mmCIF file of C-alpha atoms and ligand atoms in Angstrom:
data_model
loop_
_atom_site.group_PDB
_atom_site.id
_atom_site.type_symbol
_atom_site.label_atom_id
_atom_site.label_comp_id
_atom_site.label_asym_id
_atom_site.label_seq_id
_atom_site.Cartn_x
_atom_site.Cartn_y
_atom_site.Cartn_z
ATOM 1 C CA MET A 1 63.240 157.544 175.735
ATOM 2 C CA ILE A 2 61.582 158.286 172.523
ATOM 3 C CA SER A 3 58.868 160.606 173.054
ATOM 4 C CA GLU A 4 55.297 159.725 172.712
ATOM 5 C CA ARG A 5 54.513 162.422 170.238
ATOM 6 C CA GLU A 6 56.978 161.519 167.949
ATOM 7 C CA THR A 7 56.961 157.585 168.256
ATOM 8 C CA MET A 8 56.937 156.257 164.736
ATOM 9 C CA LYS A 9 56.041 159.455 163.235
ATOM 10 C CA ALA A 10 59.433 160.927 161.774
ATOM 11 C CA ALA A 11 62.856 159.644 161.137
ATOM 12 C CA ILE A 12 66.021 161.009 159.659
ATOM 13 C CA TYR A 13 68.336 158.677 157.450
ATOM 14 C CA PRO A 14 71.765 160.608 157.351
ATOM 15 C CA GLY A 15 74.476 160.211 155.102
ATOM 16 C CA SER A 16 77.195 160.885 152.785
ATOM 17 C CA PHE A 17 75.355 159.308 149.947
ATOM 18 C CA ASP A 18 78.359 159.936 147.459
ATOM 19 C CA PRO A 19 76.478 158.409 145.259
ATOM 20 C CA ILE A 20 73.477 157.062 146.520
ATOM 21 C CA THR A 21 73.468 153.333 145.715
ATOM 22 C CA TYR A 22 70.715 150.393 145.546
ATOM 23 C CA GLY A 23 71.919 149.669 149.070
ATOM 24 C CA HIS A 24 70.822 153.281 150.377
ATOM 25 C CA LEU A 25 67.879 152.960 148.197
ATOM 26 C CA ASP A 26 66.673 149.633 149.915
ATOM 27 C CA ILE A 27 67.035 151.382 153.546
ATOM 28 C CA ILE A 28 65.186 154.178 152.014
ATOM 29 C CA LYS A 29 62.347 152.249 150.817
ATOM 30 C CA ARG A 30 62.236 150.011 154.077
ATOM 31 C CA ALA A 31 62.097 152.928 156.769
ATOM 32 C CA SER A 32 59.730 155.104 154.563
ATOM 33 C CA ALA A 33 57.242 152.207 155.020
ATOM 34 C CA VAL A 34 57.597 152.008 158.709
ATOM 35 C CA PHE A 35 57.576 155.786 159.522
ATOM 36 C CA ASP A 36 54.976 158.436 158.384
ATOM 37 C CA ARG A 37 57.869 160.651 157.235
ATOM 38 C CA LEU A 38 61.645 159.956 156.497
ATOM 39 C CA TYR A 39 64.189 162.696 155.845
ATOM 40 C CA VAL A 40 67.028 161.917 153.775
ATOM 41 C CA GLY A 41 69.659 164.251 155.288
ATOM 42 C CA VAL A 42 72.655 164.954 153.032
ATOM 43 C CA LEU A 43 75.592 165.896 154.902
ATOM 44 C CA ASN A 44 77.817 168.596 153.535
ATOM 45 C CA ASN A 45 80.905 167.669 155.162
ATOM 46 C CA SER A 46 83.574 170.475 154.269
ATOM 47 C CA ALA A 47 86.210 168.006 155.519
ATOM 48 C CA LYS A 48 85.846 165.475 153.046
ATOM 49 C CA THR A 49 86.251 165.844 149.397
ATOM 50 C CA ALA A 50 83.229 164.215 147.606
ATOM 51 C CA LEU A 51 82.906 162.842 143.784
ATOM 52 C CA PHE A 52 79.573 164.946 143.683
ATOM 53 C CA SER A 53 78.691 168.294 145.180
ATOM 54 C CA ILE A 54 76.206 168.451 147.778
ATOM 55 C CA ASP A 55 73.616 169.989 145.202
ATOM 56 C CA GLU A 56 74.113 167.013 142.767
ATOM 57 C CA ARG A 57 73.800 164.353 145.685
ATOM 58 C CA VAL A 58 70.867 165.737 146.794
ATOM 59 C CA ASN A 59 69.195 166.119 143.086
ATOM 60 C CA MET A 60 70.174 162.576 142.459
ATOM 61 C CA ILE A 61 68.245 161.038 145.468
ATOM 62 C CA LYS A 62 65.229 163.301 144.657
ATOM 63 C CA ASP A 63 65.426 161.818 141.551
ATOM 64 C CA VAL A 64 65.216 158.190 142.252
ATOM 65 C CA THR A 65 63.070 158.581 145.257
ATOM 66 C CA SER A 66 60.277 160.893 143.524
ATOM 67 C CA ASP A 67 57.661 157.767 143.857
ATOM 68 C CA LEU A 68 58.107 158.132 147.444
ATOM 69 C CA ASP A 69 55.561 160.837 148.850
ATOM 70 C CA ASN A 70 56.585 160.559 152.433
ATOM 71 C CA VAL A 71 60.663 161.204 151.446
ATOM 72 C CA GLN A 72 62.116 164.454 151.869
ATOM 73 C CA VAL A 73 65.666 165.087 150.866
ATOM 74 C CA GLU A 74 67.594 167.669 151.972
ATOM 75 C CA ALA A 75 71.118 168.893 152.868
ATOM 76 C CA PHE A 76 72.671 169.326 156.443
ATOM 77 C CA ASP A 77 75.723 170.994 158.149
ATOM 78 C CA GLY A 78 77.460 170.119 160.865
ATOM 79 C CA LEU A 79 76.365 167.259 163.774
ATOM 80 C CA THR A 80 73.654 165.055 162.809
ATOM 81 C CA LEU A 81 72.577 165.109 166.476
ATOM 82 C CA GLN A 82 71.838 169.076 165.981
ATOM 83 C CA TYR A 83 69.986 168.374 162.787
ATOM 84 C CA ALA A 84 67.523 165.865 164.451
ATOM 85 C CA LEU A 85 67.064 168.391 167.401
ATOM 86 C CA ASP A 86 66.540 171.449 164.787
ATOM 87 C CA ARG A 87 64.087 169.344 163.287
ATOM 88 C CA ASP A 88 62.289 167.947 166.486
ATOM 89 C CA VAL A 89 63.009 164.303 165.129
ATOM 90 C CA SER A 90 63.868 161.484 167.793
ATOM 91 C CA VAL A 91 64.834 158.553 165.394
ATOM 92 C CA LEU A 92 67.992 158.400 163.110
ATOM 93 C CA ILE A 93 68.021 155.618 160.804
ATOM 94 C CA ARG A 94 71.328 153.707 159.690
ATOM 95 C CA GLY A 95 71.890 150.577 157.526
ATOM 96 C CA LEU A 96 74.200 147.706 158.892
ATOM 97 C CA ARG A 97 76.231 145.939 156.550
ATOM 98 C CA ALA A 98 78.773 143.941 158.246
ATOM 99 C CA VAL A 99 80.291 143.512 162.037
ATOM 100 C CA SER A 100 82.490 146.564 160.803
ATOM 101 C CA ASP A 101 79.708 148.754 160.345
ATOM 102 C CA PHE A 102 78.205 147.843 163.744
ATOM 103 C CA GLU A 103 81.260 148.530 165.764
ATOM 104 C CA TYR A 104 81.442 152.030 164.203
ATOM 105 C CA GLU A 105 77.885 152.702 164.373
ATOM 106 C CA LEU A 106 77.249 151.609 168.229
ATOM 107 C CA GLN A 107 79.580 154.139 169.541
ATOM 108 C CA ILE A 108 77.782 156.833 167.264
ATOM 109 C CA ALA A 109 74.173 155.859 168.548
ATOM 110 C CA GLN A 110 75.421 155.780 172.056
ATOM 111 C CA THR A 111 77.111 158.725 171.891
ATOM 112 C CA ASN A 112 73.826 160.556 169.840
ATOM 113 C CA ARG A 113 71.646 159.379 172.431
ATOM 114 C CA LYS A 114 73.941 160.422 175.519
ATOM 115 C CA PHE A 115 74.431 163.877 174.349
ATOM 116 C CA SER A 116 70.697 164.269 173.870
ATOM 117 C CA ASP A 117 69.522 163.383 176.935
ATOM 118 C CA ASP A 118 68.045 160.284 175.653
ATOM 119 C CA LYS A 119 65.851 162.273 173.095
ATOM 120 C CA VAL A 120 67.719 160.821 169.962
ATOM 121 C CA ASP A 121 67.853 156.981 169.393
ATOM 122 C CA THR A 122 68.999 155.217 166.384
ATOM 123 C CA MET A 123 67.308 152.271 164.579
ATOM 124 C CA PHE A 124 69.194 149.739 162.137
ATOM 125 C CA PHE A 125 68.014 148.174 159.296
ATOM 126 C CA ILE A 126 70.095 145.240 158.267
ATOM 127 C CA THR A 127 71.148 145.268 154.765
ATOM 128 C CA SER A 128 69.536 143.299 152.075
ATOM 129 C CA LEU A 129 71.936 140.282 151.211
ATOM 130 C CA GLU A 130 72.453 141.360 147.567
ATOM 131 C CA TYR A 131 73.562 144.770 148.612
ATOM 132 C CA ALA A 132 75.478 143.569 151.334
ATOM 133 C CA TYR A 133 78.903 144.330 149.526
ATOM 134 C CA LEU A 134 77.840 147.396 148.292
ATOM 135 C CA SER A 135 79.289 150.926 149.114
ATOM 136 C CA SER A 136 79.639 154.118 147.223
ATOM 137 C CA SER A 137 83.271 153.913 147.384
ATOM 138 C CA VAL A 138 83.019 150.413 145.533
ATOM 139 C CA VAL A 139 80.864 151.921 142.971
ATOM 140 C CA ARG A 140 83.118 154.927 142.471
ATOM 141 C CA GLU A 141 86.199 152.726 142.138
ATOM 142 C CA MET A 142 84.408 150.114 139.689
ATOM 143 C CA ALA A 143 82.994 153.051 137.623
ATOM 144 C CA SER A 144 86.501 154.867 137.400
ATOM 145 C CA TYR A 145 87.816 151.811 135.558
ATOM 146 C CA GLY A 146 84.694 151.961 133.231
ATOM 147 C CA ARG A 147 83.238 148.653 134.792
ATOM 148 C CA ASP A 148 79.385 148.235 134.585
ATOM 149 C CA ILE A 149 77.579 149.409 137.745
ATOM 150 C CA SER A 150 74.139 148.637 136.749
ATOM 151 C CA ARG A 151 73.695 146.341 139.668
ATOM 152 C CA CYS A 152 74.694 148.954 141.914
ATOM 153 C CA VAL A 153 73.097 151.914 141.060
ATOM 154 C CA PRO A 154 69.974 153.155 139.548
ATOM 155 C CA ASP A 155 70.673 154.159 135.706
ATOM 156 C CA SER A 156 70.302 157.739 136.126
ATOM 157 C CA VAL A 157 73.045 157.577 138.664
ATOM 158 C CA ALA A 158 75.284 155.411 136.796
ATOM 159 C CA ALA A 159 75.123 158.069 133.705
ATOM 160 C CA ARG A 160 76.359 160.924 136.069
ATOM 161 C CA ILE A 161 79.153 158.727 137.458
ATOM 162 C CA TYR A 162 80.360 158.053 134.230
ATOM 163 C CA GLU A 163 80.439 161.528 133.098
ATOM 164 C CA LYS A 164 82.374 162.614 136.052
ATOM 165 C CA TYR A 165 85.052 160.068 134.993
ATOM 166 C CA GLY A 166 84.636 161.190 131.478
ATOM 167 C CA ILE A 167 83.798 157.511 130.433
ATOM 168 C CA ASP A 168 80.882 157.164 127.877
HETATM 169 P P1 ADP B 201 78.326 157.830 156.264
HETATM 170 O O1 ADP B 201 79.372 158.300 155.300
HETATM 171 O O2 ADP B 201 77.670 158.298 156.786
HETATM 172 O O3 ADP B 201 78.427 156.368 156.605
HETATM 173 P P2 ADP B 201 77.060 156.674 153.583
HETATM 174 O O4 ADP B 201 76.886 157.213 152.363
HETATM 175 O O5 ADP B 201 78.260 155.775 153.324
HETATM 176 O O6 ADP B 201 77.386 157.704 154.918
HETATM 177 O O7 ADP B 201 76.116 155.461 154.368
HETATM 178 C C1 ADP B 201 74.749 155.985 154.887
HETATM 179 C C2 ADP B 201 74.209 154.986 155.859
HETATM 180 O O8 ADP B 201 73.786 153.975 154.831
HETATM 181 C C3 ADP B 201 75.319 153.990 156.570
HETATM 182 O O9 ADP B 201 74.583 153.847 157.764
HETATM 183 C C4 ADP B 201 75.536 153.252 155.941
HETATM 184 O O10 ADP B 201 75.794 151.855 157.027
HETATM 185 C C5 ADP B 201 74.156 152.567 155.328
HETATM 186 N N1 ADP B 201 74.685 151.680 154.099
HETATM 187 C C6 ADP B 201 75.335 151.969 152.910
HETATM 188 N N2 ADP B 201 75.366 151.171 152.195
HETATM 189 C C7 ADP B 201 74.683 150.216 152.335
HETATM 190 C C8 ADP B 201 74.280 148.994 152.006
HETATM 191 N N3 ADP B 201 74.792 148.439 150.762
HETATM 192 N N4 ADP B 201 73.103 148.441 152.674
HETATM 193 C C9 ADP B 201 72.923 148.744 154.077
HETATM 194 N N5 ADP B 201 73.087 150.021 154.342
HETATM 195 C C10 ADP B 201 74.017 150.779 153.801
#
C-alpha cells in the first residue's frame, strides 16, 4: 500500500533521458500537475554508453523544466528502488507508449513493489498520441543524419544534439 503520509505528495520519474524529448516533457508536465513534488531522476548507468554525460542530461532537463516550480532534476546511481527509498518517495512514474513498453514495465513495477514490501508502487501515464512514436534513440538516429528534429525535442536540446554529431 502507498502510505497515507506520502499519498499524492511526491513522485519520482526515473529514466535515462539521453536526451530528453517532448514525449518525456509531456509526462513531466502531466505528473507535476498531479503530485506536489516531482523528482526527475536521471540514471547514471556506467554499463551503458550514453551520447550525453550525466551532467549534460541533467542540465538540459533543468533548462526545459525551469518554468515548473515543483520539479527537481537530479542524477542517481544504482537501483531506482533504492533511490526512491532513500528519498522516502513511494510512487514511481513511467510512461507507456506501446504494448512492448507494457510488457517490460509490468515486470519492473511488480519487482519494485515486491522488493520494497509494497512501499514503492508505479503509476503509468499513457503517451500523448503525437509523441507515441518518439524515443531518445529515434531522435539520436535522425539527428545523426542531419534530419529536422524540431518536432521531437525543444530547440535548446536540438542544438546540443547537432553539436554532438558535428552538424551545423
Ligand atoms: P529508460 O532507459 O529508463 O527506459 P528513457 O529515458 O528511455 O529511460 O524513458 C524514461 C521513461 O519515459 C520510460 O518510462 C519511457 O517509457 C517513457 N517515455 C519515453 N518516451 C516517451 C514518449 N514518447 N511518450 C511517453 N513516455 C515516454
